[in-house]
């Protein structure tokens, strides 16, 4: 940063800003010292008007009502005006020329207008809400602007545009387009030529080009030309025999998805009749990765292969397999409820519930067998056979008991009524095992099931969380008897005609969570030993790809395993350090393979980072801390240094982002930029601040367009994706505390950058970086 001598013009500019700040201080101080108006007279006059209205003639009533309305409004008004925080009352100053007249507009966090202030009045506008603030963010000095304001059209020219910095109420920085002035608190002003605006450059088109991924088959007869895209290690993995399972492990950007999809394409080419598109499936965790994978597969000439999120897949299977369940999904399931339903402890609870059903049958059997013969215990073998599915046990032991009864009662008259009595027990036992809705309620609310959830969770499931689960479940079961299990395609799913009259249903009533499909299908698996009901069964595949497999729960892997037969192949790709979903209890790759039930597993470990530059890869490794692999992955790219910026407030951060992106897209119209926030609410707030930039998109549902522009999103949306430039605008201590989950989340965000990364903190930066 080069320091230059102040000129008289520079000093005049500084004095101008200091004088404006003094005017703001006096105006805010005077406003703070104002006494609120005496409301006594207004209250008394309001009472008089009410009395007059009682006896007034009809001709006088309109005027009285108008006075009543006016005084009532005055009486109910609050005069406690919120004032700007004088530690940093604003962060920007623009001088506008409208109709030949100059106006000073200050941009801050709190709207404050004092038209009577000495020197022409003071106007501070809230940068987040005021329409006029868009002039500051979208126009530069010398630009003509036109802005639709409430009640008028603002037209003019931006004469001056400056960024102002404060430190504990003292102005310490003034940034102009071509120079800046700084000082320490109580110090003298210095002019600096290099204003330090972060620069993004040189990265357009570095992220994966989905239109060039892979090579299309020529008439479906030529081997895909993939060698140009794969290194030697990857190519050898691709050409392994198509049997059993392939487990591909590697860090961010190591090519796991590339290999998995190329393997699918290779299998389809080698055995097209066996590996037909309808017999292959790709399962991914997020909708954004669905869209990308579909495009990548299209480039490999296997675009007909189905790609789904696990939630979409399990919903389809649940609706197909489960009978009598609600058809309306609840969209706002509490995180604690999701965590419980996905936790391995739920598998233990389902197992225990199935045994509870078996014990109920056993108790009834012993009751109806009482008095027959002391040695006759029809429940002993039934209870001991815990490894056999419940329905199979019911069938097999019914035959055994009936055979024993025939031995004990050779006379038909004595046998028939006992056989009928026992048959009732078996029938009721089967009905209970098939009662999905009762099972769903019992699993989440019965005290003995709740106790198992808590005990088997290793402290992850608390009593408070189970109370939330119970409340959520009871709300969903309310009014179920009124619903009749209505159709999904109704015009208004919240309204039903009940007994001839239309009623508004509670948003909970008669709904089901997407996580319930997994729980209930696992319950069906434990009852039947297979996911099959009469002629319906879970979809079966000859090849299954599970990408980002660390983001699926053990129960979910178990259910996916039911969709592959003994002659099928499976590709599992993942990275344990990218497991950031707090609702998942990841228990390692051995457990994943065990739940899937796959054999003949080959393992491939990838150690080269093809996506990120060395600088980005090093930071991605660093933020993992103690969870990082022993060795830094080898990077094939050199790139720009990672940029770090700290701002005292979000407004200044948005100014810097706006200016950097505006400059970038003037040079590189084909650049892809992701602004990745820690959570959705942060993304929405940043988007609202930037939505007047060209080609800026808010992505909260995975609907990435994979084209040049700016995507504002959150970490949960971007697994498996990459962008030329990545900006992390909330690298703050509050958003990323030093916890394992925060480290993994930040690692995912960091490693989406192909060319350049910019980490921004507002206030105290996260200690992770």
PDB file of N, CA and C in Angstrom, residues 11-87:
ATOM      1  N   UNK A  11      -7.462  17.159   1.402  1.00  0.00           N
ATOM      2  CA  UNK A  11      -7.857  17.640   2.722  1.00  0.00           C
ATOM      3  C   UNK A  11      -9.282  18.176   2.704  1.00  0.00           C
ATOM      4  N   UNK A  12      -9.648  18.821   1.606  1.00  0.00           N
ATOM      5  CA  UNK A  12     -11.018  19.343   1.491  1.00  0.00           C
ATOM      6  C   UNK A  12     -12.024  18.203   1.484  1.00  0.00           C
ATOM      7  N   UNK A  13     -11.690  17.111   0.801  1.00  0.00           N
ATOM      8  CA  UNK A  13     -12.585  15.949   0.771  1.00  0.00           C
ATOM      9  C   UNK A  13     -12.742  15.370   2.172  1.00  0.00           C
ATOM     10  N   UNK A  14     -11.614  15.221   2.900  1.00  0.00           N
ATOM     11  CA  UNK A  14     -11.670  14.676   4.262  1.00  0.00           C
ATOM     12  C   UNK A  14     -12.482  15.592   5.164  1.00  0.00           C
ATOM     13  N   UNK A  15     -12.231  16.909   5.061  1.00  0.00           N
ATOM     14  CA  UNK A  15     -12.962  17.872   5.899  1.00  0.00           C
ATOM     15  C   UNK A  15     -14.459  17.821   5.601  1.00  0.00           C
ATOM     16  N   UNK A  16     -14.797  17.625   4.337  1.00  0.00           N
ATOM     17  CA  UNK A  16     -16.208  17.535   3.943  1.00  0.00           C
ATOM     18  C   UNK A  16     -16.883  16.349   4.637  1.00  0.00           C
ATOM     19  N   UNK A  17     -16.213  15.196   4.648  1.00  0.00           N
ATOM     20  CA  UNK A  17     -16.800  14.017   5.289  1.00  0.00           C
ATOM     21  C   UNK A  17     -16.856  14.181   6.802  1.00  0.00           C
ATOM     22  N   UNK A  18     -15.824  14.774   7.395  1.00  0.00           N
ATOM     23  CA  UNK A  18     -15.829  14.981   8.847  1.00  0.00           C
ATOM     24  C   UNK A  18     -16.939  15.950   9.255  1.00  0.00           C
ATOM     25  N   UNK A  19     -17.149  16.974   8.451  1.00  0.00           N
ATOM     26  CA  UNK A  19     -18.205  17.941   8.764  1.00  0.00           C
ATOM     27  C   UNK A  19     -19.570  17.289   8.665  1.00  0.00           C
ATOM     28  N   UNK A  20     -19.751  16.436   7.657  1.00  0.00           N
ATOM     29  CA  UNK A  20     -21.018  15.722   7.530  1.00  0.00           C
ATOM     30  C   UNK A  20     -21.251  14.801   8.729  1.00  0.00           C
ATOM     31  N   UNK A  21     -20.189  14.154   9.192  1.00  0.00           N
ATOM     32  CA  UNK A  21     -20.313  13.281  10.368  1.00  0.00           C
ATOM     33  C   UNK A  21     -20.707  14.093  11.594  1.00  0.00           C
ATOM     34  N   UNK A  22     -20.129  15.288  11.754  1.00  0.00           N
ATOM     35  CA  UNK A  22     -20.483  16.141  12.889  1.00  0.00           C
ATOM     36  C   UNK A  22     -21.957  16.525  12.830  1.00  0.00           C
ATOM     37  N   UNK A  23     -22.461  16.840  11.655  1.00  0.00           N
ATOM     38  CA  UNK A  23     -23.872  17.184  11.511  1.00  0.00           C
ATOM     39  C   UNK A  23     -24.762  16.002  11.912  1.00  0.00           C
ATOM     40  N   UNK A  24     -24.342  14.778  11.542  1.00  0.00           N
ATOM     41  CA  UNK A  24     -25.098  13.582  11.930  1.00  0.00           C
ATOM     42  C   UNK A  24     -25.108  13.446  13.449  1.00  0.00           C
ATOM     43  N   UNK A  25     -23.960  13.623  14.066  1.00  0.00           N
ATOM     44  CA  UNK A  25     -23.885  13.485  15.528  1.00  0.00           C
ATOM     45  C   UNK A  25     -24.800  14.476  16.225  1.00  0.00           C
ATOM     46  N   UNK A  26     -24.802  15.743  15.778  1.00  0.00           N
ATOM     47  CA  UNK A  26     -25.656  16.747  16.411  1.00  0.00           C
ATOM     48  C   UNK A  26     -27.130  16.433  16.185  1.00  0.00           C
ATOM     49  N   UNK A  27     -27.478  16.003  14.960  1.00  0.00           N
ATOM     50  CA  UNK A  27     -28.884  15.712  14.658  1.00  0.00           C
ATOM     51  C   UNK A  27     -29.393  14.545  15.494  1.00  0.00           C
ATOM     52  N   UNK A  28     -28.603  13.495  15.624  1.00  0.00           N
ATOM     53  CA  UNK A  28     -29.023  12.330  16.405  1.00  0.00           C
ATOM     54  C   UNK A  28     -29.089  12.686  17.881  1.00  0.00           C
ATOM     55  N   UNK A  29     -28.114  13.473  18.354  1.00  0.00           N
ATOM     56  CA  UNK A  29     -28.132  13.892  19.765  1.00  0.00           C
ATOM     57  C   UNK A  29     -29.364  14.728  20.075  1.00  0.00           C
ATOM     58  N   UNK A  30     -29.664  15.675  19.185  1.00  0.00           N
ATOM     59  CA  UNK A  30     -30.840  16.517  19.422  1.00  0.00           C
ATOM     60  C   UNK A  30     -32.121  15.697  19.414  1.00  0.00           C
ATOM     61  N   UNK A  31     -32.197  14.723  18.493  1.00  0.00           N
ATOM     62  CA  UNK A  31     -33.394  13.875  18.435  1.00  0.00           C
ATOM     63  C   UNK A  31     -33.523  13.046  19.705  1.00  0.00           C
ATOM     64  N   UNK A  32     -32.395  12.570  20.215  1.00  0.00           N
ATOM     65  CA  UNK A  32     -32.425  11.748  21.433  1.00  0.00           C
ATOM     66  C   UNK A  32     -32.859  12.554  22.644  1.00  0.00           C
ATOM     67  N   UNK A  33     -32.577  13.883  22.624  1.00  0.00           N
ATOM     68  CA  UNK A  33     -32.903  14.731  23.779  1.00  0.00           C
ATOM     69  C   UNK A  33     -34.313  15.276  23.716  1.00  0.00           C
ATOM     70  N   UNK A  34     -34.989  15.075  22.590  1.00  0.00           N
ATOM     71  CA  UNK A  34     -36.352  15.601  22.467  1.00  0.00           C
ATOM     72  C   UNK A  34     -37.283  14.911  23.451  1.00  0.00           C
ATOM     73  N   UNK A  35     -38.138  15.694  24.061  1.00  0.00           N
ATOM     74  CA  UNK A  35     -39.152  15.158  24.957  1.00  0.00           C
ATOM     75  C   UNK A  35     -40.323  14.647  24.119  1.00  0.00           C
ATOM     76  N   UNK A  36     -40.853  13.481  24.453  1.00  0.00           N
ATOM     77  CA  UNK A  36     -42.032  13.013  23.725  1.00  0.00           C
ATOM     78  C   UNK A  36     -43.211  13.947  23.997  1.00  0.00           C
ATOM     79  N   UNK A  37     -44.106  14.116  23.057  1.00  0.00           N
ATOM     80  CA  UNK A  37     -45.234  15.049  23.232  1.00  0.00           C
ATOM     81  C   UNK A  37     -46.127  14.627  24.395  1.00  0.00           C
ATOM     82  N   UNK A  38     -46.745  15.649  25.012  1.00  0.00           N
ATOM     83  CA  UNK A  38     -47.674  15.397  26.112  1.00  0.00           C
ATOM     84  C   UNK A  38     -48.979  14.839  25.534  1.00  0.00           C
ATOM     85  N   UNK A  39     -49.308  13.628  25.903  1.00  0.00           N
ATOM     86  CA  UNK A  39     -50.471  12.960  25.332  1.00  0.00           C
ATOM     87  C   UNK A  39     -51.741  13.230  26.136  1.00  0.00           C
ATOM     88  N   UNK A  40     -51.642  13.987  27.247  1.00  0.00           N
ATOM     89  CA  UNK A  40     -52.810  14.209  28.101  1.00  0.00           C
ATOM     90  C   UNK A  40     -53.929  14.913  27.346  1.00  0.00           C
ATOM     91  N   UNK A  41     -53.569  15.993  26.644  1.00  0.00           N
ATOM     92  CA  UNK A  41     -54.589  16.764  25.925  1.00  0.00           C
ATOM     93  C   UNK A  41     -55.225  15.919  24.821  1.00  0.00           C
ATOM     94  N   UNK A  42     -54.439  15.114  24.151  1.00  0.00           N
ATOM     95  CA  UNK A  42     -54.977  14.269  23.086  1.00  0.00           C
ATOM     96  C   UNK A  42     -55.946  13.238  23.651  1.00  0.00           C
ATOM     97  N   UNK A  43     -55.575  12.636  24.800  1.00  0.00           N
ATOM     98  CA  UNK A  43     -56.443  11.640  25.416  1.00  0.00           C
ATOM     99  C   UNK A  43     -57.758  12.273  25.880  1.00  0.00           C
ATOM    100  N   UNK A  44     -57.670  13.516  26.450  1.00  0.00           N
ATOM    101  CA  UNK A  44     -58.885  14.191  26.910  1.00  0.00           C
ATOM    102  C   UNK A  44     -59.784  14.546  25.733  1.00  0.00           C
ATOM    103  N   UNK A  45     -59.172  15.045  24.641  1.00  0.00           N
ATOM    104  CA  UNK A  45     -59.980  15.401  23.472  1.00  0.00           C
ATOM    105  C   UNK A  45     -60.609  14.157  22.847  1.00  0.00           C
ATOM    106  N   UNK A  46     -59.918  13.014  22.878  1.00  0.00           N
ATOM    107  CA  UNK A  46     -60.461  11.763  22.350  1.00  0.00           C
ATOM    108  C   UNK A  46     -61.690  11.350  23.146  1.00  0.00           C
ATOM    109  N   UNK A  47     -61.656  11.542  24.472  1.00  0.00           N
ATOM    110  CA  UNK A  47     -62.808  11.216  25.314  1.00  0.00           C
ATOM    111  C   UNK A  47     -63.985  12.134  25.009  1.00  0.00           C
ATOM    112  N   UNK A  48     -63.708  13.448  24.805  1.00  0.00           N
ATOM    113  CA  UNK A  48     -64.769  14.400  24.482  1.00  0.00           C
ATOM    114  C   UNK A  48     -65.446  14.041  23.159  1.00  0.00           C
ATOM    115  N   UNK A  49     -64.642  13.676  22.162  1.00  0.00           N
ATOM    116  CA  UNK A  49     -65.199  13.329  20.855  1.00  0.00           C
ATOM    117  C   UNK A  49     -66.094  12.099  20.949  1.00  0.00           C
ATOM    118  N   UNK A  50     -65.705  11.117  21.764  1.00  0.00           N
ATOM    119  CA  UNK A  50     -66.542   9.923  21.924  1.00  0.00           C
ATOM    120  C   UNK A  50     -67.895  10.303  22.541  1.00  0.00           C
ATOM    121  N   UNK A  51     -67.861  11.215  23.547  1.00  0.00           N
ATOM    122  CA  UNK A  51     -69.114  11.636  24.178  1.00  0.00           C
ATOM    123  C   UNK A  51     -69.995  12.405  23.190  1.00  0.00           C
ATOM    124  N   UNK A  52     -69.355  13.258  22.373  1.00  0.00           N
ATOM    125  CA  UNK A  52     -70.125  14.033  21.400  1.00  0.00           C
ATOM    126  C   UNK A  52     -70.774  13.123  20.361  1.00  0.00           C
ATOM    127  N   UNK A  53     -70.077  12.071  19.989  1.00  0.00           N
ATOM    128  CA  UNK A  53     -70.600  11.179  18.944  1.00  0.00           C
ATOM    129  C   UNK A  53     -71.867  10.469  19.388  1.00  0.00           C
ATOM    130  N   UNK A  54     -72.028  10.278  20.711  1.00  0.00           N
ATOM    131  CA  UNK A  54     -73.201   9.578  21.217  1.00  0.00           C
ATOM    132  C   UNK A  54     -74.467  10.384  20.966  1.00  0.00           C
ATOM    133  N   UNK A  55     -74.376  11.716  21.122  1.00  0.00           N
ATOM    134  CA  UNK A  55     -75.578  12.557  21.016  1.00  0.00           C
ATOM    135  C   UNK A  55     -75.621  13.380  19.730  1.00  0.00           C
ATOM    136  N   UNK A  56     -74.603  13.259  18.880  1.00  0.00           N
ATOM    137  CA  UNK A  56     -74.522  14.093  17.672  1.00  0.00           C
ATOM    138  C   UNK A  56     -75.582  13.699  16.660  1.00  0.00           C
ATOM    139  N   UNK A  57     -75.949  14.680  15.831  1.00  0.00           N
ATOM    140  CA  UNK A  57     -76.897  14.418  14.755  1.00  0.00           C
ATOM    141  C   UNK A  57     -76.193  13.638  13.644  1.00  0.00           C
ATOM    142  N   UNK A  58     -76.999  13.044  12.809  1.00  0.00           N
ATOM    143  CA  UNK A  58     -76.442  12.240  11.722  1.00  0.00           C
ATOM    144  C   UNK A  58     -75.605  13.094  10.781  1.00  0.00           C
ATOM    145  N   UNK A  59     -75.986  14.391  10.637  1.00  0.00           N
ATOM    146  CA  UNK A  59     -75.245  15.289   9.748  1.00  0.00           C
ATOM    147  C   UNK A  59     -73.839  15.571  10.265  1.00  0.00           C
ATOM    148  N   UNK A  60     -73.669  15.602  11.604  1.00  0.00           N
ATOM    149  CA  UNK A  60     -72.365  15.926  12.183  1.00  0.00           C
ATOM    150  C   UNK A  60     -71.448  14.704  12.348  1.00  0.00           C
ATOM    151  N   UNK A  61     -72.007  13.501  12.193  1.00  0.00           N
ATOM    152  CA  UNK A  61     -71.208  12.302  12.474  1.00  0.00           C
ATOM    153  C   UNK A  61     -69.978  12.142  11.580  1.00  0.00           C
ATOM    154  N   UNK A  62     -70.041  12.345  10.267  1.00  0.00           N
ATOM    155  CA  UNK A  62     -68.840  12.160   9.441  1.00  0.00           C
ATOM    156  C   UNK A  62     -67.645  12.974   9.927  1.00  0.00           C
ATOM    157  N   UNK A  63     -67.883  14.257  10.267  1.00  0.00           N
ATOM    158  CA  UNK A  63     -66.783  15.103  10.737  1.00  0.00           C
ATOM    159  C   UNK A  63     -66.248  14.600  12.073  1.00  0.00           C
ATOM    160  N   UNK A  64     -67.163  14.170  12.965  1.00  0.00           N
ATOM    161  CA  UNK A  64     -66.733  13.648  14.262  1.00  0.00           C
ATOM    162  C   UNK A  64     -65.910  12.365  14.095  1.00  0.00           C
ATOM    163  N   UNK A  65     -66.379  11.493  13.199  1.00  0.00           N
ATOM    164  CA  UNK A  65     -65.644  10.239  12.976  1.00  0.00           C
ATOM    165  C   UNK A  65     -64.237  10.504  12.438  1.00  0.00           C
ATOM    166  N   UNK A  66     -64.104  11.523  11.586  1.00  0.00           N
ATOM    167  CA  UNK A  66     -62.777  11.858  11.059  1.00  0.00           C
ATOM    168  C   UNK A  66     -61.869  12.342  12.181  1.00  0.00           C
ATOM    169  N   UNK A  67     -62.420  13.180  13.081  1.00  0.00           N
ATOM    170  CA  UNK A  67     -61.612  13.649  14.217  1.00  0.00           C
ATOM    171  C   UNK A  67     -61.275  12.503  15.175  1.00  0.00           C
ATOM    172  N   UNK A  68     -62.246  11.612  15.369  1.00  0.00           N
ATOM    173  CA  UNK A  68     -61.986  10.450  16.223  1.00  0.00           C
ATOM    174  C   UNK A  68     -60.840   9.598  15.657  1.00  0.00           C
ATOM    175  N   UNK A  69     -60.890   9.386  14.343  1.00  0.00           N
ATOM    176  CA  UNK A  69     -59.851   8.577  13.713  1.00  0.00           C
ATOM    177  C   UNK A  69     -58.481   9.241  13.882  1.00  0.00           C
ATOM    178  N   UNK A  70     -58.411  10.554  13.660  1.00  0.00           N
ATOM    179  CA  UNK A  70     -57.140  11.276  13.761  1.00  0.00           C
ATOM    180  C   UNK A  70     -56.583  11.212  15.183  1.00  0.00           C
ATOM    181  N   UNK A  71     -57.419  11.483  16.171  1.00  0.00           N
ATOM    182  CA  UNK A  71     -56.937  11.499  17.551  1.00  0.00           C
ATOM    183  C   UNK A  71     -56.620  10.087  18.059  1.00  0.00           C
ATOM    184  N   UNK A  72     -57.380   9.108  17.575  1.00  0.00           N
ATOM    185  CA  UNK A  72     -57.070   7.741  17.962  1.00  0.00           C
ATOM    186  C   UNK A  72     -55.697   7.332  17.415  1.00  0.00           C
ATOM    187  N   UNK A  73     -55.381   7.735  16.183  1.00  0.00           N
ATOM    188  CA  UNK A  73     -54.079   7.433  15.599  1.00  0.00           C
ATOM    189  C   UNK A  73     -52.976   8.111  16.389  1.00  0.00           C
ATOM    190  N   UNK A  74     -53.203   9.386  16.781  1.00  0.00           N
ATOM    191  CA  UNK A  74     -52.190  10.097  17.571  1.00  0.00           C
ATOM    192  C   UNK A  74     -51.990   9.436  18.933  1.00  0.00           C
ATOM    193  N   UNK A  75     -53.089   9.004  19.537  1.00  0.00           N
ATOM    194  CA  UNK A  75     -53.003   8.411  20.872  1.00  0.00           C
ATOM    195  C   UNK A  75     -52.275   7.067  20.866  1.00  0.00           C
ATOM    196  N   UNK A  76     -52.402   6.325  19.758  1.00  0.00           N
ATOM    197  CA  UNK A  76     -51.792   4.997  19.708  1.00  0.00           C
ATOM    198  C   UNK A  76     -50.369   5.014  19.170  1.00  0.00           C
ATOM    199  N   UNK A  77     -49.905   6.198  18.717  1.00  0.00           N
ATOM    200  CA  UNK A  77     -48.574   6.278  18.109  1.00  0.00           C
ATOM    201  C   UNK A  77     -47.489   6.185  19.179  1.00  0.00           C
ATOM    202  N   UNK A  78     -46.389   5.511  18.836  1.00  0.00           N
ATOM    203  CA  UNK A  78     -45.238   5.476  19.735  1.00  0.00           C
ATOM    204  C   UNK A  78     -44.232   6.519  19.273  1.00  0.00           C
ATOM    205  N   UNK A  79     -43.704   7.269  20.208  1.00  0.00           N
ATOM    206  CA  UNK A  79     -42.755   8.330  19.877  1.00  0.00           C
ATOM    207  C   UNK A  79     -41.330   7.950  20.270  1.00  0.00           C
ATOM    208  N   UNK A  80     -41.120   6.677  20.535  1.00  0.00           N
ATOM    209  CA  UNK A  80     -39.773   6.213  20.839  1.00  0.00           C
ATOM    210  C   UNK A  80     -39.092   5.823  19.531  1.00  0.00           C
ATOM    211  N   UNK A  81     -38.412   6.791  18.916  1.00  0.00           N
ATOM    212  CA  UNK A  81     -37.789   6.570  17.620  1.00  0.00           C
ATOM    213  C   UNK A  81     -36.450   5.857  17.806  1.00  0.00           C
ATOM    214  N   UNK A  82     -36.238   4.790  16.994  1.00  0.00           N
ATOM    215  CA  UNK A  82     -34.967   4.088  17.039  1.00  0.00           C
ATOM    216  C   UNK A  82     -33.931   4.908  16.288  1.00  0.00           C
ATOM    217  N   UNK A  83     -32.803   5.182  16.941  1.00  0.00           N
ATOM    218  CA  UNK A  83     -31.786   6.052  16.371  1.00  0.00           C
ATOM    219  C   UNK A  83     -30.597   5.246  15.883  1.00  0.00           C
ATOM    220  N   UNK A  84     -29.815   5.786  14.968  1.00  0.00           N
ATOM    221  CA  UNK A  84     -28.627   5.081  14.482  1.00  0.00           C
ATOM    222  C   UNK A  84     -27.638   4.800  15.609  1.00  0.00           C
ATOM    223  N   UNK A  85     -26.909   3.704  15.463  1.00  0.00           N
ATOM    224  CA  UNK A  85     -25.837   3.360  16.401  1.00  0.00           C
ATOM    225  C   UNK A  85     -24.649   4.253  16.085  1.00  0.00           C
ATOM    226  N   UNK A  86     -24.325   5.146  16.993  1.00  0.00           N
ATOM    227  CA  UNK A  86     -23.300   6.141  16.707  1.00  0.00           C
ATOM    228  C   UNK A  86     -21.888   5.561  16.693  1.00  0.00           C
ATOM    229  N   UNK A  87     -21.732   4.304  17.060  1.00  0.00           N
ATOM    230  CA  UNK A  87     -20.413   3.689  16.893  1.00  0.00           C
ATOM    231  C   UNK A  87     -20.088   3.523  15.416  1.00  0.00           C
TER     232      UNK A  87
END
